[in-house]
Amino acid sequence: MKRDGSFEIFMATAPGLETTLCDEAKANGFRAPKAVDGGVRIEGRWHDVWRANLVMRGASRVLARIDAFRVTHLTDLEKRARRIPWSDILRRDVPVHVEATCKSSRIYHSGAAAQRIENAIREELGITVSEEAEVGVRARIDKDLCTISIDTSGELLHKRGSKEAVSKAPMRENLAALFLRQCGYDGSEPVVDPMCGSGTFVIEAAEIAAGLVPGRTRSFAFEQLATFDGEAWQKLRASKIPTPPSVRFYGSDRDAGAVAMSRANAERAGIAAFTQFEQRTISELMAPEGPPGLVIINPPYGARIGDRKRLQSLYRALGQTLSAKFAGWRVGLITTEASLAGATGLPFKPHGAPVPHGGLRVTLFQTGPLS
Ligand SMILES: C[S@@+](CC[C@H](N)C(=O)[O-])C[C@H]1O[C@@H](n2cnc3c(N)ncnc32)[C@H](O)[C@@H]1O
């Protein structure tokens, strides 16, 4: 921790999306955010930790770095860990879990490293260490440099707290939000997702437009820390005042169950009044009345051999419908293979690097306004 009380805060995200997350951190007014491998680093205080958890749509978790030191032996790790002022941060009545990772270091056994830190916390503070605990202490030993962080989020941040129903292959909310940002989406234009599944893109877009912060209804691990100030947190949360959007958000899917799920999720998120979900196949799709905006879509990818032909024709049909009926709209398409994107015949611009998602690697393909 620095003299002014600030420390390093790390917002984690999927590899490949760090610079987009950094843009989001800048837009949210965080001080000097820096994109690094796996996330974005900022300097701040506990208030910034709470705010990052509350407002950052693209982060998967927020870590507070509490110490960093060089270490090459397990006994030194335990000694050093005992010197961390744990009682400033952890509460004696709140159990914690400890995770460690080791990379290119003399200490190579992550389980043994975690155990040493557990000993230090248990014996110095009398805290219960339990795998199920919501509050997590993380040690990362990389090239003999040990960084100790507190996971301030608890449950991953893509869990917004309002989504109960999920379809078969849902897009994670934080990835959906970053793909929307990469498409230049700022909340001022309508959004259509014609293969909406559980409604992730439509709901994220509507929330952005309505100024609804992603963490407004959920709880966080930081609420269980000694550094938590409930009154200041309530004030911060109450300062985010939503405004009704000027445009509408549309989802459709051929599957009736997916449409029902999307409606229920939109209802729980408090944006049902601005969204519309219909059961429709791609060939029945029409552009909504009003100004053009963004079509964002992640069609089925199909992992099985033999799916290929069927998928190619689905992507072709999608491309034909969008070309015929969506003049002036931009398209963002997320899929696993350039050949599937190519099958749409849409005029995609050069694409960025693939992003890991659910054991696959997905890429965002984007067009300018269709002519
Ligand atoms: C990968 S999922 C989309 C997941 C969604 N983005 C979410 O986050 O839940 C693909 C969706 O496309 C729908 N779909 C497949 N073929 C379709 C078609 N011809 N017309 C409309 N929807 C279709 C499926 O029912 C499925 O919900």
Short mmCIF file of N, CA and C in Angstrom, two decimals, residues 199-325:
data_model
loop_
_atom_site.label_atom_id
_atom_site.label_comp_id
_atom_site.label_asym_id
_atom_site.label_seq_id
_atom_site.Cartn_x
_atom_site.Cartn_y
_atom_site.Cartn_z
N GLY A 199 -31.01 -14.02 -24.21
CA GLY A 199 -31.19 -12.56 -24.32
C GLY A 199 -30.00 -11.71 -23.87
N THR A 200 -28.83 -12.34 -23.75
CA THR A 200 -27.69 -11.63 -23.15
C THR A 200 -27.37 -10.29 -23.83
N PHE A 201 -27.21 -10.30 -25.17
CA PHE A 201 -26.81 -9.06 -25.86
C PHE A 201 -27.88 -7.98 -25.72
N VAL A 202 -29.14 -8.40 -25.88
CA VAL A 202 -30.24 -7.43 -25.84
C VAL A 202 -30.33 -6.81 -24.44
N ILE A 203 -30.20 -7.64 -23.43
CA ILE A 203 -30.31 -7.14 -22.05
C ILE A 203 -29.12 -6.24 -21.70
N GLU A 204 -27.90 -6.67 -22.07
CA GLU A 204 -26.72 -5.82 -21.81
C GLU A 204 -26.88 -4.47 -22.49
N ALA A 205 -27.29 -4.50 -23.78
CA ALA A 205 -27.42 -3.25 -24.54
C ALA A 205 -28.47 -2.34 -23.91
N ALA A 206 -29.60 -2.92 -23.50
CA ALA A 206 -30.67 -2.10 -22.90
C ALA A 206 -30.21 -1.51 -21.57
N GLU A 207 -29.47 -2.30 -20.80
CA GLU A 207 -28.98 -1.78 -19.51
C GLU A 207 -28.00 -0.62 -19.73
N ILE A 208 -27.13 -0.77 -20.72
CA ILE A 208 -26.16 0.30 -21.03
C ILE A 208 -26.93 1.57 -21.38
N ALA A 209 -27.94 1.40 -22.27
CA ALA A 209 -28.71 2.57 -22.72
C ALA A 209 -29.49 3.21 -21.57
N ALA A 210 -29.93 2.39 -20.62
CA ALA A 210 -30.74 2.90 -19.51
C ALA A 210 -29.88 3.41 -18.35
N GLY A 211 -28.56 3.27 -18.48
CA GLY A 211 -27.66 3.71 -17.40
C GLY A 211 -27.81 2.86 -16.15
N LEU A 212 -28.16 1.57 -16.35
CA LEU A 212 -28.29 0.66 -15.20
C LEU A 212 -26.95 -0.04 -14.99
N VAL A 213 -26.33 0.15 -13.84
CA VAL A 213 -25.01 -0.44 -13.61
C VAL A 213 -25.15 -1.95 -13.37
N PRO A 214 -24.15 -2.74 -13.81
CA PRO A 214 -24.32 -4.20 -13.79
C PRO A 214 -24.41 -4.81 -12.40
N GLY A 215 -23.81 -4.16 -11.39
CA GLY A 215 -23.79 -4.78 -10.06
C GLY A 215 -24.87 -4.28 -9.13
N ARG A 216 -25.93 -3.68 -9.72
CA ARG A 216 -26.90 -2.96 -8.87
C ARG A 216 -27.68 -3.86 -7.92
N THR A 217 -27.86 -5.16 -8.29
CA THR A 217 -28.71 -5.98 -7.42
C THR A 217 -27.97 -7.11 -6.72
N ARG A 218 -26.68 -7.28 -7.00
CA ARG A 218 -26.00 -8.44 -6.42
C ARG A 218 -25.14 -8.04 -5.22
N SER A 219 -24.63 -9.07 -4.55
CA SER A 219 -23.73 -8.79 -3.43
C SER A 219 -22.30 -9.13 -3.86
N PHE A 220 -21.33 -8.69 -3.09
CA PHE A 220 -19.91 -8.86 -3.44
C PHE A 220 -19.13 -9.31 -2.21
N ALA A 221 -18.00 -9.96 -2.45
CA ALA A 221 -17.17 -10.43 -1.33
C ALA A 221 -16.66 -9.25 -0.50
N PHE A 222 -16.44 -8.08 -1.12
CA PHE A 222 -15.87 -6.95 -0.37
C PHE A 222 -16.78 -6.50 0.79
N GLU A 223 -18.08 -6.88 0.69
CA GLU A 223 -18.99 -6.51 1.78
C GLU A 223 -18.65 -7.26 3.08
N GLN A 224 -17.84 -8.32 2.94
CA GLN A 224 -17.46 -9.15 4.11
C GLN A 224 -16.07 -8.78 4.65
N LEU A 225 -15.47 -7.70 4.13
CA LEU A 225 -14.12 -7.35 4.56
C LEU A 225 -14.16 -6.29 5.66
N ALA A 226 -13.05 -6.21 6.40
CA ALA A 226 -12.95 -5.22 7.49
C ALA A 226 -12.93 -3.80 6.93
N THR A 227 -12.58 -3.66 5.66
CA THR A 227 -12.45 -2.33 5.03
C THR A 227 -13.80 -1.79 4.53
N PHE A 228 -14.86 -2.58 4.69
CA PHE A 228 -16.16 -2.20 4.11
C PHE A 228 -16.86 -1.14 4.93
N ASP A 229 -17.42 -0.15 4.24
CA ASP A 229 -18.20 0.91 4.89
C ASP A 229 -19.60 0.88 4.24
N GLY A 230 -20.54 0.26 4.95
CA GLY A 230 -21.88 0.03 4.40
C GLY A 230 -22.58 1.31 3.97
N GLU A 231 -22.40 2.37 4.75
CA GLU A 231 -23.09 3.62 4.44
C GLU A 231 -22.55 4.23 3.14
N ALA A 232 -21.20 4.25 3.03
CA ALA A 232 -20.58 4.81 1.83
C ALA A 232 -20.97 3.99 0.60
N TRP A 233 -21.08 2.68 0.77
CA TRP A 233 -21.47 1.79 -0.33
C TRP A 233 -22.90 2.05 -0.77
N GLN A 234 -23.81 2.21 0.19
CA GLN A 234 -25.21 2.51 -0.16
C GLN A 234 -25.29 3.82 -0.92
N LYS A 235 -24.49 4.79 -0.49
CA LYS A 235 -24.48 6.11 -1.14
C LYS A 235 -23.99 5.97 -2.58
N LEU A 236 -22.91 5.20 -2.75
CA LEU A 236 -22.33 5.00 -4.08
C LEU A 236 -23.36 4.34 -5.00
N ARG A 237 -24.01 3.30 -4.48
CA ARG A 237 -24.98 2.56 -5.30
C ARG A 237 -26.17 3.46 -5.66
N ALA A 238 -26.58 4.27 -4.71
CA ALA A 238 -27.74 5.14 -4.95
C ALA A 238 -27.41 6.30 -5.90
N SER A 239 -26.10 6.59 -6.08
CA SER A 239 -25.73 7.72 -6.93
C SER A 239 -25.87 7.39 -8.42
N LYS A 240 -26.05 6.12 -8.74
CA LYS A 240 -26.18 5.71 -10.15
C LYS A 240 -27.65 5.73 -10.54
N ILE A 241 -28.07 6.83 -11.13
CA ILE A 241 -29.50 7.00 -11.42
C ILE A 241 -29.79 6.65 -12.88
N PRO A 242 -30.66 5.66 -13.11
CA PRO A 242 -30.97 5.27 -14.50
C PRO A 242 -31.88 6.29 -15.20
N THR A 243 -31.80 6.30 -16.54
CA THR A 243 -32.69 7.15 -17.33
C THR A 243 -33.28 6.30 -18.45
N PRO A 244 -34.58 6.44 -18.74
CA PRO A 244 -35.17 5.59 -19.78
C PRO A 244 -34.49 5.83 -21.13
N PRO A 245 -34.13 4.78 -21.86
CA PRO A 245 -33.46 4.95 -23.15
C PRO A 245 -34.43 5.51 -24.21
N SER A 246 -33.83 6.12 -25.26
CA SER A 246 -34.67 6.71 -26.30
C SER A 246 -34.93 5.71 -27.43
N VAL A 247 -34.29 4.55 -27.39
CA VAL A 247 -34.46 3.54 -28.45
C VAL A 247 -34.89 2.22 -27.82
N ARG A 248 -35.19 1.23 -28.67
CA ARG A 248 -35.68 -0.07 -28.19
C ARG A 248 -34.71 -1.19 -28.58
N PHE A 249 -34.90 -2.34 -27.94
CA PHE A 249 -33.97 -3.47 -28.08
C PHE A 249 -34.76 -4.73 -28.39
N TYR A 250 -34.31 -5.45 -29.43
CA TYR A 250 -35.14 -6.53 -29.96
C TYR A 250 -34.37 -7.84 -30.00
N GLY A 251 -35.00 -8.88 -29.47
CA GLY A 251 -34.41 -10.22 -29.56
C GLY A 251 -35.40 -11.16 -30.19
N SER A 252 -34.89 -12.12 -30.98
CA SER A 252 -35.76 -13.19 -31.46
C SER A 252 -34.95 -14.48 -31.53
N ASP A 253 -35.66 -15.58 -31.55
CA ASP A 253 -35.01 -16.89 -31.59
C ASP A 253 -36.06 -17.86 -32.13
N ARG A 254 -35.60 -18.93 -32.78
CA ARG A 254 -36.60 -19.88 -33.30
C ARG A 254 -37.16 -20.73 -32.16
N ASP A 255 -36.47 -20.73 -31.03
CA ASP A 255 -36.84 -21.59 -29.92
C ASP A 255 -37.74 -20.84 -28.92
N ALA A 256 -38.97 -21.38 -28.73
CA ALA A 256 -39.94 -20.70 -27.85
C ALA A 256 -39.41 -20.61 -26.42
N GLY A 257 -38.70 -21.64 -25.97
CA GLY A 257 -38.16 -21.66 -24.59
C GLY A 257 -37.16 -20.53 -24.41
N ALA A 258 -36.32 -20.29 -25.43
CA ALA A 258 -35.31 -19.23 -25.35
C ALA A 258 -36.00 -17.87 -25.24
N VAL A 259 -37.07 -17.70 -26.00
CA VAL A 259 -37.78 -16.41 -25.99
C VAL A 259 -38.41 -16.17 -24.61
N ALA A 260 -39.00 -17.22 -24.04
CA ALA A 260 -39.61 -17.09 -22.70
C ALA A 260 -38.53 -16.74 -21.67
N MET A 261 -37.37 -17.40 -21.79
CA MET A 261 -36.26 -17.12 -20.88
C MET A 261 -35.80 -15.68 -20.98
N SER A 262 -35.65 -15.21 -22.22
CA SER A 262 -35.21 -13.83 -22.44
C SER A 262 -36.17 -12.85 -21.80
N ARG A 263 -37.47 -13.11 -21.99
CA ARG A 263 -38.48 -12.20 -21.40
C ARG A 263 -38.36 -12.19 -19.89
N ALA A 264 -38.21 -13.38 -19.31
CA ALA A 264 -38.13 -13.47 -17.84
C ALA A 264 -36.85 -12.76 -17.35
N ASN A 265 -35.76 -12.94 -18.07
CA ASN A 265 -34.51 -12.29 -17.66
C ASN A 265 -34.61 -10.76 -17.77
N ALA A 266 -35.25 -10.29 -18.84
CA ALA A 266 -35.41 -8.84 -19.04
C ALA A 266 -36.29 -8.26 -17.93
N GLU A 267 -37.32 -9.02 -17.56
CA GLU A 267 -38.23 -8.61 -16.48
C GLU A 267 -37.44 -8.44 -15.19
N ARG A 268 -36.64 -9.46 -14.85
CA ARG A 268 -35.86 -9.41 -13.60
C ARG A 268 -34.84 -8.28 -13.62
N ALA A 269 -34.31 -7.98 -14.83
CA ALA A 269 -33.30 -6.92 -14.93
C ALA A 269 -33.95 -5.53 -14.90
N GLY A 270 -35.27 -5.47 -14.98
CA GLY A 270 -35.97 -4.19 -14.91
C GLY A 270 -35.93 -3.40 -16.22
N ILE A 271 -35.76 -4.13 -17.34
CA ILE A 271 -35.70 -3.42 -18.63
C ILE A 271 -36.76 -3.95 -19.61
N ALA A 272 -37.76 -4.68 -19.08
CA ALA A 272 -38.76 -5.29 -19.96
C ALA A 272 -39.48 -4.24 -20.82
N ALA A 273 -39.65 -3.03 -20.27
CA ALA A 273 -40.40 -2.00 -20.99
C ALA A 273 -39.66 -1.52 -22.25
N PHE A 274 -38.37 -1.75 -22.32
CA PHE A 274 -37.59 -1.25 -23.47
C PHE A 274 -37.19 -2.38 -24.43
N THR A 275 -37.59 -3.61 -24.10
CA THR A 275 -37.16 -4.75 -24.92
C THR A 275 -38.37 -5.47 -25.49
N GLN A 276 -38.13 -6.18 -26.59
CA GLN A 276 -39.19 -6.95 -27.23
C GLN A 276 -38.60 -8.28 -27.66
N PHE A 277 -39.20 -9.37 -27.28
CA PHE A 277 -38.68 -10.69 -27.67
C PHE A 277 -39.78 -11.46 -28.41
N GLU A 278 -39.44 -12.02 -29.56
CA GLU A 278 -40.42 -12.75 -30.37
C GLU A 278 -39.83 -14.08 -30.80
N GLN A 279 -40.74 -15.08 -30.96
CA GLN A 279 -40.29 -16.35 -31.54
C GLN A 279 -40.31 -16.20 -33.06
N ARG A 280 -39.16 -16.35 -33.68
CA ARG A 280 -39.02 -16.11 -35.11
C ARG A 280 -37.77 -16.82 -35.61
N THR A 281 -37.83 -17.35 -36.82
CA THR A 281 -36.60 -17.88 -37.42
C THR A 281 -35.93 -16.74 -38.18
N ILE A 282 -34.69 -16.99 -38.54
CA ILE A 282 -33.93 -15.99 -39.29
C ILE A 282 -34.66 -15.54 -40.55
N SER A 283 -35.29 -16.51 -41.26
CA SER A 283 -35.92 -16.14 -42.53
C SER A 283 -37.15 -15.25 -42.32
N GLU A 284 -37.71 -15.24 -41.09
CA GLU A 284 -38.89 -14.40 -40.82
C GLU A 284 -38.50 -13.02 -40.27
N LEU A 285 -37.22 -12.79 -40.14
CA LEU A 285 -36.73 -11.57 -39.48
C LEU A 285 -36.99 -10.30 -40.30
N MET A 286 -37.45 -9.24 -39.64
CA MET A 286 -37.64 -7.93 -40.28
C MET A 286 -36.90 -6.89 -39.45
N ALA A 287 -36.42 -5.82 -40.10
CA ALA A 287 -35.80 -4.72 -39.34
C ALA A 287 -36.91 -3.96 -38.61
N PRO A 288 -36.68 -3.58 -37.35
CA PRO A 288 -37.71 -2.81 -36.66
C PRO A 288 -37.88 -1.42 -37.28
N GLU A 289 -39.03 -0.83 -37.08
CA GLU A 289 -39.27 0.54 -37.54
C GLU A 289 -38.29 1.48 -36.83
N GLY A 290 -38.02 2.60 -37.42
CA GLY A 290 -37.17 3.59 -36.75
C GLY A 290 -35.75 3.60 -37.30
N PRO A 291 -34.85 4.29 -36.61
CA PRO A 291 -33.49 4.45 -37.14
C PRO A 291 -32.72 3.13 -37.12
N PRO A 292 -31.72 2.99 -38.01
CA PRO A 292 -30.90 1.78 -37.97
C PRO A 292 -29.97 1.79 -36.77
N GLY A 293 -29.42 0.65 -36.46
CA GLY A 293 -28.52 0.53 -35.31
C GLY A 293 -27.57 -0.63 -35.50
N LEU A 294 -27.52 -1.50 -34.50
CA LEU A 294 -26.55 -2.60 -34.51
C LEU A 294 -27.27 -3.95 -34.42
N VAL A 295 -26.91 -4.85 -35.35
CA VAL A 295 -27.33 -6.26 -35.21
C VAL A 295 -26.15 -6.99 -34.60
N ILE A 296 -26.36 -7.62 -33.46
CA ILE A 296 -25.26 -8.40 -32.85
C ILE A 296 -25.77 -9.80 -32.60
N ILE A 297 -24.92 -10.76 -32.89
CA ILE A 297 -25.46 -12.12 -32.99
C ILE A 297 -24.34 -13.14 -32.78
N ASN A 298 -24.62 -14.16 -31.99
CA ASN A 298 -23.70 -15.30 -32.02
C ASN A 298 -24.47 -16.56 -32.36
N PRO A 299 -24.40 -16.94 -33.65
CA PRO A 299 -25.16 -18.10 -34.12
C PRO A 299 -24.54 -19.39 -33.56
N PRO A 300 -25.25 -20.52 -33.71
CA PRO A 300 -24.64 -21.79 -33.26
C PRO A 300 -23.32 -22.02 -33.98
N TYR A 301 -22.35 -22.64 -33.27
CA TYR A 301 -21.04 -22.92 -33.90
C TYR A 301 -20.99 -24.37 -34.41
N GLY A 302 -21.52 -25.29 -33.57
CA GLY A 302 -21.51 -26.70 -33.97
C GLY A 302 -20.15 -27.32 -33.85
N ALA A 303 -19.97 -28.14 -32.82
CA ALA A 303 -18.66 -28.74 -32.60
C ALA A 303 -18.52 -30.05 -33.38
N ARG A 304 -19.65 -30.65 -33.79
CA ARG A 304 -19.57 -31.99 -34.41
C ARG A 304 -19.27 -31.91 -35.91
N ILE A 305 -18.49 -32.89 -36.37
CA ILE A 305 -18.27 -33.00 -37.81
C ILE A 305 -19.62 -33.43 -38.40
N GLY A 306 -19.96 -32.91 -39.55
CA GLY A 306 -21.26 -33.25 -40.11
C GLY A 306 -22.23 -32.09 -39.92
N ASP A 307 -21.90 -31.21 -38.91
CA ASP A 307 -22.71 -30.01 -38.71
C ASP A 307 -22.41 -28.98 -39.78
N ARG A 308 -21.25 -29.14 -40.38
CA ARG A 308 -20.68 -28.12 -41.23
C ARG A 308 -21.60 -27.58 -42.32
N LYS A 309 -22.18 -28.54 -43.06
CA LYS A 309 -23.02 -28.14 -44.19
C LYS A 309 -24.25 -27.37 -43.72
N ARG A 310 -24.84 -27.91 -42.65
CA ARG A 310 -26.05 -27.29 -42.10
C ARG A 310 -25.73 -25.87 -41.61
N LEU A 311 -24.57 -25.75 -40.96
CA LEU A 311 -24.18 -24.43 -40.43
C LEU A 311 -23.90 -23.44 -41.54
N GLN A 312 -23.20 -23.93 -42.59
CA GLN A 312 -22.89 -23.04 -43.72
C GLN A 312 -24.19 -22.48 -44.29
N SER A 313 -25.23 -23.34 -44.41
CA SER A 313 -26.46 -22.82 -45.02
C SER A 313 -27.21 -21.90 -44.05
N LEU A 314 -27.08 -22.17 -42.73
CA LEU A 314 -27.69 -21.25 -41.74
C LEU A 314 -27.03 -19.87 -41.81
N TYR A 315 -25.71 -19.84 -41.90
CA TYR A 315 -24.99 -18.56 -41.96
C TYR A 315 -25.31 -17.84 -43.28
N ARG A 316 -25.46 -18.64 -44.36
CA ARG A 316 -25.79 -18.03 -45.67
C ARG A 316 -27.16 -17.36 -45.58
N ALA A 317 -28.14 -18.09 -44.98
CA ALA A 317 -29.50 -17.54 -44.85
C ALA A 317 -29.48 -16.26 -44.00
N LEU A 318 -28.68 -16.29 -42.94
CA LEU A 318 -28.56 -15.11 -42.07
C LEU A 318 -28.03 -13.91 -42.87
N GLY A 319 -26.95 -14.15 -43.63
CA GLY A 319 -26.35 -13.08 -44.43
C GLY A 319 -27.34 -12.52 -45.44
N GLN A 320 -28.12 -13.43 -46.08
CA GLN A 320 -29.08 -12.98 -47.10
C GLN A 320 -30.15 -12.09 -46.48
N THR A 321 -30.68 -12.51 -45.32
CA THR A 321 -31.73 -11.72 -44.66
C THR A 321 -31.20 -10.35 -44.27
N LEU A 322 -30.00 -10.33 -43.68
CA LEU A 322 -29.46 -9.04 -43.22
C LEU A 322 -29.17 -8.13 -44.41
N SER A 323 -28.60 -8.69 -45.49
CA SER A 323 -28.30 -7.87 -46.68
C SER A 323 -29.58 -7.31 -47.28
N ALA A 324 -30.65 -8.13 -47.29
CA ALA A 324 -31.88 -7.70 -47.95
C ALA A 324 -32.68 -6.71 -47.10
N LYS A 325 -32.65 -6.87 -45.78
CA LYS A 325 -33.61 -6.13 -44.95
C LYS A 325 -33.01 -5.14 -43.97
#
